[in-house]
CSV table of C-alpha atoms in Angstrom, one decimal:
chain,number,residue,atom,x,y,z
T,5,MET,CA,-2.7,20.9,-23.7
T,6,SER,CA,-0.6,22.7,-26.2
T,7,ARG,CA,1.2,24.4,-23.3
T,8,LEU,CA,2.7,21.0,-22.3
T,9,ALA,CA,4.1,20.3,-25.7
T,10,GLY,CA,7.9,20.0,-25.4
T,11,ALA,CA,7.8,20.4,-21.6
T,12,THR,CA,11.3,20.5,-20.2
T,13,ALA,CA,13.0,20.8,-16.8
T,14,ASP,CA,12.2,24.5,-16.6
T,15,HIS,CA,8.5,23.7,-16.5
T,16,ILE,CA,7.4,23.4,-12.8
T,17,GLY,CA,4.7,20.8,-13.3
T,18,LEU,CA,0.9,20.4,-13.0
T,19,LEU,CA,-0.8,21.4,-9.7
T,20,ILE,CA,-3.9,19.3,-9.1
T,21,ILE,CA,-6.8,21.5,-8.2
T,22,ASP,CA,-9.6,18.9,-8.2
T,23,GLY,CA,-9.9,15.2,-9.0
T,24,ILE,CA,-8.0,12.0,-8.3
T,25,LEU,CA,-5.0,10.7,-10.2
T,26,SER,CA,-3.1,7.4,-9.8
T,27,ARG,CA,0.5,6.8,-10.7
T,28,GLU,CA,1.4,3.1,-11.1
T,29,LEU,CA,5.0,2.1,-11.2
T,30,VAL,CA,5.6,-1.2,-12.9
T,31,VAL,CA,8.7,-3.4,-12.2
T,32,ALA,CA,8.4,-6.6,-14.2
T,33,ASP,CA,5.0,-7.9,-13.4
T,34,HIS,CA,4.7,-6.1,-10.0
T,35,VAL,CA,2.8,-2.8,-9.7
T,36,SER,CA,2.9,-0.2,-6.9
T,37,ALA,CA,0.3,2.6,-6.9
T,38,GLU,CA,0.2,6.1,-5.5
T,39,LEU,CA,-2.9,8.2,-5.2
T,40,LEU,CA,-2.7,11.9,-6.0
T,41,GLY,CA,-5.2,14.6,-5.3
T,42,PRO,CA,-5.8,18.3,-4.8
T,43,GLY,CA,-2.6,20.2,-3.9
T,44,ASP,CA,-0.2,17.6,-5.3
T,45,LEU,CA,2.4,18.7,-7.8
T,46,VAL,CA,3.1,16.2,-10.6
T,47,ARG,CA,5.5,16.1,-13.6
T,48,PRO,CA,4.1,13.3,-15.8
T,49,TRP,CA,6.6,14.0,-18.6
T,50,GLN,CA,9.5,13.3,-16.3
T,51,PRO,CA,11.2,9.9,-17.1
T,52,THR,CA,10.9,7.2,-14.5
T,53,SER,CA,14.4,6.0,-14.7
T,54,ARG,CA,17.4,8.0,-15.8
T,55,THR,CA,20.1,5.3,-15.4
T,56,GLY,CA,18.2,2.4,-17.0
T,57,LEU,CA,19.8,-0.1,-14.5
T,58,LEU,CA,16.3,-1.1,-13.3
T,59,PRO,CA,13.5,-1.1,-15.8
T,60,VAL,CA,10.6,0.9,-14.4
T,61,ASP,CA,7.6,2.1,-16.3
T,62,ALA,CA,5.0,4.6,-15.1
T,63,VAL,CA,1.3,4.6,-15.9
T,64,TRP,CA,-0.9,7.6,-15.1
T,65,THR,CA,-4.6,7.0,-14.7
T,66,VAL,CA,-7.3,9.7,-14.1
T,67,LEU,CA,-9.8,8.2,-11.6
T,68,SER,CA,-12.2,11.1,-11.6
T,69,PRO,CA,-12.7,14.3,-13.6
T,70,MET,CA,-9.7,16.6,-13.0
T,71,THR,CA,-8.8,20.3,-13.0
T,72,VAL,CA,-5.1,21.2,-13.0
T,73,ALA,CA,-3.1,24.4,-13.1
T,74,VAL,CA,-0.3,24.4,-15.6
T,75,LEU,CA,2.9,25.8,-13.9
T,76,ASP,CA,4.9,26.3,-17.0
T,77,ARG,CA,8.1,28.3,-17.8
T,78,ARG,CA,6.3,31.6,-17.6
T,79,PHE,CA,5.0,30.8,-14.2
T,80,ALA,CA,8.5,29.8,-13.1
T,81,ALA,CA,9.8,33.2,-14.1
T,82,GLU,CA,7.0,35.1,-12.4
T,83,MET,CA,7.4,33.0,-9.2
T,84,THR,CA,10.9,34.4,-8.6
T,85,ARG,CA,9.3,37.5,-7.2
T,86,TYR,CA,7.3,35.5,-4.6
T,87,PRO,CA,9.6,33.2,-2.6
T,88,GLU,CA,6.6,32.2,-0.4
T,89,ILE,CA,5.0,30.4,-3.3
T,90,THR,CA,8.2,28.4,-3.8
T,91,ALA,CA,8.2,27.5,-0.1
T,92,ALA,CA,4.5,26.4,-0.4
T,93,LEU,CA,5.3,24.1,-3.4
T,94,PHE,CA,8.1,22.5,-1.5
T,95,ASP,CA,5.8,21.9,1.4
T,96,ARG,CA,3.4,20.1,-1.0
T,97,LEU,CA,6.3,17.9,-2.3
T,98,SER,CA,7.4,17.1,1.3
T,99,GLU,CA,3.8,16.2,2.3
T,100,ARG,CA,3.5,13.9,-0.7
T,101,SER,CA,6.8,12.2,0.1
T,102,LEU,CA,5.6,11.6,3.7
T,103,ARG,CA,2.3,10.1,2.5
T,104,LEU,CA,4.1,7.8,0.1
T,105,ALA,CA,6.5,6.6,2.8
T,106,THR,CA,3.5,6.0,5.1
T,107,THR,CA,1.8,3.9,2.4
T,108,GLN,CA,5.0,1.9,1.9
T,109,ALA,CA,5.1,1.2,5.7
T,110,ILE,CA,1.4,0.1,5.6
T,111,SER,CA,2.2,-2.4,2.9
T,112,GLN,CA,4.6,-4.1,5.2
T,113,LEU,CA,2.1,-4.8,8.0
T,114,THR,CA,1.2,-8.4,8.7
T,115,ARG,CA,-2.2,-9.6,7.4
T,116,VAL,CA,-3.9,-7.9,4.5
T,117,ASP,CA,-7.0,-7.0,6.5
T,118,ARG,CA,-4.8,-4.9,8.8
T,119,ARG,CA,-3.1,-3.2,5.8
T,120,LEU,CA,-6.4,-2.3,4.3
T,121,LYS,CA,-7.8,-1.0,7.5
T,122,ALA,CA,-4.7,1.1,8.1
T,123,LEU,CA,-4.7,2.3,4.5
T,124,PHE,CA,-8.3,3.5,4.6
T,125,TRP,CA,-7.8,5.4,7.9
T,126,HIS,CA,-4.7,7.0,6.2
T,127,LEU,CA,-6.8,8.0,3.2
T,128,ALA,CA,-9.6,9.2,5.5
T,129,GLU,CA,-7.2,11.7,7.1
T,130,ARG,CA,-7.0,13.5,3.8
T,131,TRP,CA,-10.3,12.7,2.0
T,132,GLY,CA,-12.7,11.4,4.6
T,133,ARG,CA,-15.8,13.1,6.0
T,134,VAL,CA,-17.7,12.3,9.1
T,135,SER,CA,-21.2,11.0,8.9
T,136,GLY,CA,-23.7,9.6,11.3
T,137,ASP,CA,-22.7,6.0,10.4
T,138,GLY,CA,-19.0,6.5,10.4
T,139,VAL,CA,-16.3,8.1,8.2
T,140,ILE,CA,-16.9,8.1,4.5
T,141,VAL,CA,-13.9,7.9,2.2
T,142,PRO,CA,-15.3,9.1,-1.2
T,143,LEU,CA,-12.8,7.2,-3.4
T,144,ALA,CA,-14.1,4.6,-5.9
T,145,LEU,CA,-11.1,2.4,-5.6
T,146,THR,CA,-11.2,-1.1,-7.2
T,147,HIS,CA,-9.8,-4.2,-5.6
T,148,ARG,CA,-6.9,-4.1,-8.1
T,149,ILE,CA,-5.8,-0.6,-7.1
T,150,LEU,CA,-6.2,-1.4,-3.4
T,151,GLY,CA,-3.9,-4.4,-4.0
T,152,GLN,CA,-1.3,-2.2,-5.6
T,153,LEU,CA,-1.5,0.2,-2.7
T,154,VAL,CA,-1.0,-2.4,0.1
T,155,GLY,CA,1.2,-4.9,-1.8
T,156,ALA,CA,-1.2,-7.8,-2.2
T,157,ARG,CA,-2.9,-9.7,-5.0
T,158,ARG,CA,-6.5,-8.9,-5.9
T,159,PRO,CA,-8.0,-12.2,-4.7
T,160,THR,CA,-6.4,-11.7,-1.4
T,161,VAL,CA,-7.7,-8.2,-1.1
T,162,SER,CA,-11.2,-9.3,-2.0
T,163,THR,CA,-11.1,-11.9,0.8
T,164,ALA,CA,-9.7,-9.4,3.3
T,165,LEU,CA,-12.4,-6.9,2.4
T,166,SER,CA,-15.1,-9.5,3.0
T,167,GLU,CA,-13.7,-10.2,6.4
T,168,LEU,CA,-13.7,-6.4,7.3
T,169,ALA,CA,-17.2,-6.2,6.0
T,170,GLU,CA,-18.3,-9.1,8.2
T,171,ARG,CA,-16.8,-7.3,11.2
T,172,GLU,CA,-18.5,-4.1,10.0
T,173,GLU,CA,-15.2,-2.2,10.1
T,174,LEU,CA,-15.1,-1.3,6.4
T,175,THR,CA,-18.0,-1.6,3.9
T,176,ARG,CA,-18.5,-0.4,0.3
T,177,ARG,CA,-21.4,2.0,-0.3
T,178,PRO,CA,-23.7,1.7,-3.4
T,179,ASP,CA,-22.0,4.8,-4.9
T,180,GLY,CA,-18.6,3.2,-4.8
T,181,SER,CA,-17.3,5.1,-1.8
T,182,TRP,CA,-16.2,3.4,1.5
T,183,LEU,CA,-17.6,3.6,5.0
T,184,LEU,CA,-15.2,3.2,8.0
T,185,ARG,CA,-16.6,2.3,11.4
T,186,GLY,CA,-15.0,2.2,14.8
T,187,ASP,CA,-11.8,3.9,15.9
T,188,PRO,CA,-8.6,4.4,14.0
T,189,PRO,CA,-6.0,1.6,14.7
T,190,ASP,CA,-3.4,2.4,17.3
T,191,ALA,CA,0.3,1.2,17.3
T,192,GLU,CA,-0.5,-1.7,19.6
T,193,SER,CA,-3.3,-3.1,17.3
T,194,LEU,CA,-1.0,-2.9,14.2
T,195,ALA,CA,2.1,-4.3,15.9
T,196,ARG,CA,3.1,-8.0,15.7
T,197,LYS,CA,1.8,-10.0,18.6
T,198,PRO,CA,4.5,-10.7,21.2
T,199,VAL,CA,6.1,-14.1,20.8
T,200,PRO,CA,6.2,-16.3,24.0
T,201,GLY,CA,9.6,-16.5,25.6
T,202,GLY,CA,12.1,-18.9,24.1
T,203,GLN,CA,10.2,-19.2,20.8
T,204,ALA,CA,11.5,-16.1,19.1
T,205,ALA,CA,14.8,-17.6,17.8
T,206,ALA,CA,13.1,-20.9,16.8
T,207,ARG,CA,10.3,-19.0,15.0
T,208,GLY,CA,12.8,-17.0,13.0
T,209,GLN,CA,14.7,-20.2,11.9
T,210,ASP,CA,11.5,-22.1,11.0
T,211,LEU,CA,9.9,-19.2,9.0
T,212,MET,CA,13.0,-18.2,7.2
T,213,ARG,CA,13.8,-21.7,6.2
T,214,PRO,CA,10.6,-23.7,5.6
T,215,ALA,CA,12.5,-26.4,3.7
T,216,ARG,CA,13.8,-27.7,7.1
T,217,ARG,CA,10.4,-29.5,7.4
T,218,PHE,CA,11.4,-31.8,4.6
T,219,GLU,CA,14.7,-33.0,6.0
T,220,ARG,CA,13.6,-36.7,5.6
T,221,GLY,CA,12.8,-36.2,1.9
T,222,GLU,CA,16.0,-34.3,1.3
T,223,ALA,CA,18.0,-37.0,2.8
T,224,GLN,CA,16.6,-39.4,0.2
T,225,GLY,CA,17.5,-36.9,-2.6
T,226,ALA,CA,14.0,-35.6,-3.1
T,227,ALA,CA,13.5,-31.8,-3.1
T,228,PRO,CA,10.3,-30.3,-1.7
T,229,GLU,CA,7.6,-29.6,-4.2
T,230,PRO,CA,7.4,-25.9,-5.1
T,231,GLU,CA,3.6,-26.0,-4.6
T,232,VAL,CA,4.1,-27.2,-1.0
T,233,VAL,CA,6.7,-24.6,-0.2
T,234,SER,CA,4.4,-21.9,-1.7
T,235,ALA,CA,1.5,-23.1,0.4
T,236,ILE,CA,3.6,-23.0,3.5
T,237,ASP,CA,4.7,-19.4,2.6
T,238,ARG,CA,1.0,-18.4,2.3
T,239,LEU,CA,0.2,-20.0,5.6
T,240,ARG,CA,3.1,-18.2,7.2
T,241,ASP,CA,1.8,-14.8,5.9
T,242,ALA,CA,-1.7,-15.5,7.1
T,243,LEU,CA,-0.8,-16.5,10.7
T,244,GLU,CA,0.4,-14.3,13.5
T,245,PRO,CA,4.0,-14.7,14.7
T,246,GLY,CA,4.2,-17.7,16.9
T,247,GLU,CA,0.9,-19.2,15.7
T,248,LEU,CA,2.5,-21.2,12.9
T,249,ARG,CA,5.0,-22.8,15.3
T,250,GLU,CA,2.2,-23.7,17.7
T,251,LEU,CA,0.2,-25.2,14.8
T,252,LEU,CA,3.2,-27.3,13.8
T,253,ASP,CA,3.9,-28.4,17.3
T,254,ARG,CA,0.3,-29.7,17.7
T,255,ARG,CA,0.6,-31.4,14.3
T,256,ARG,CA,3.8,-33.2,15.4
T,257,GLY,CA,2.4,-34.1,18.8
T,258,GLY,CA,4.6,-31.5,20.6
T,259,PRO,CA,5.0,-30.8,24.3
T,260,GLU,CA,1.5,-29.2,24.4
T,261,ASP,CA,-0.2,-32.4,23.4
T,262,ALA,CA,2.0,-34.6,25.7
T,263,VAL,CA,0.5,-33.0,28.8
């Protein structure tokens, strides 16, 4: 790796030929991961934050044996004679940006099992291969890395993976790879379920301000316990839009129970 010593801005980067690499960005105690593979151009010596206004650290991890092409200063000089190579490298960067934005959108889906299912179909588009049992994704990804990819804690990921395995939608193979069954999710299956008429505004108020459920305690000067608020937040994330309000209405003996 002597050719990388003192790498500066005039070095193009490393072009991954074979293998899998992860880049983890760390903000405080939160980690977001990105998977990189053949065709991706990386510059691991590039600083993560130039301004220093937000402390961000990068951790690079080799997930499988790798082969890379060193695109150094000499390559940059030679490349000036071949503009089509420059265009191809820009295409690779654009594709990587699109994949990263897609993963970010997946991490905002409701329910972790939906996120994982969408993520694996997204990965299958690049790495998957069709078999008689389904689509095999040959990536030995741990629950920790999956959590960093979909924006969830490892225990939550483990629970969601168990649910997907019970439904035979996603299972882990003995060699560490993953098997997808069924059809890729469509926009309708990933969208939030429609909220019954007249409940949309109320749902937004209740879910955005869970402390309203403790009005009696607050009137007596008692603030809601943090553990209780945290539990309600987790319940809100686990339920579909509208389901939490229906559950609360039944608990209170709402209109549905009065009939």
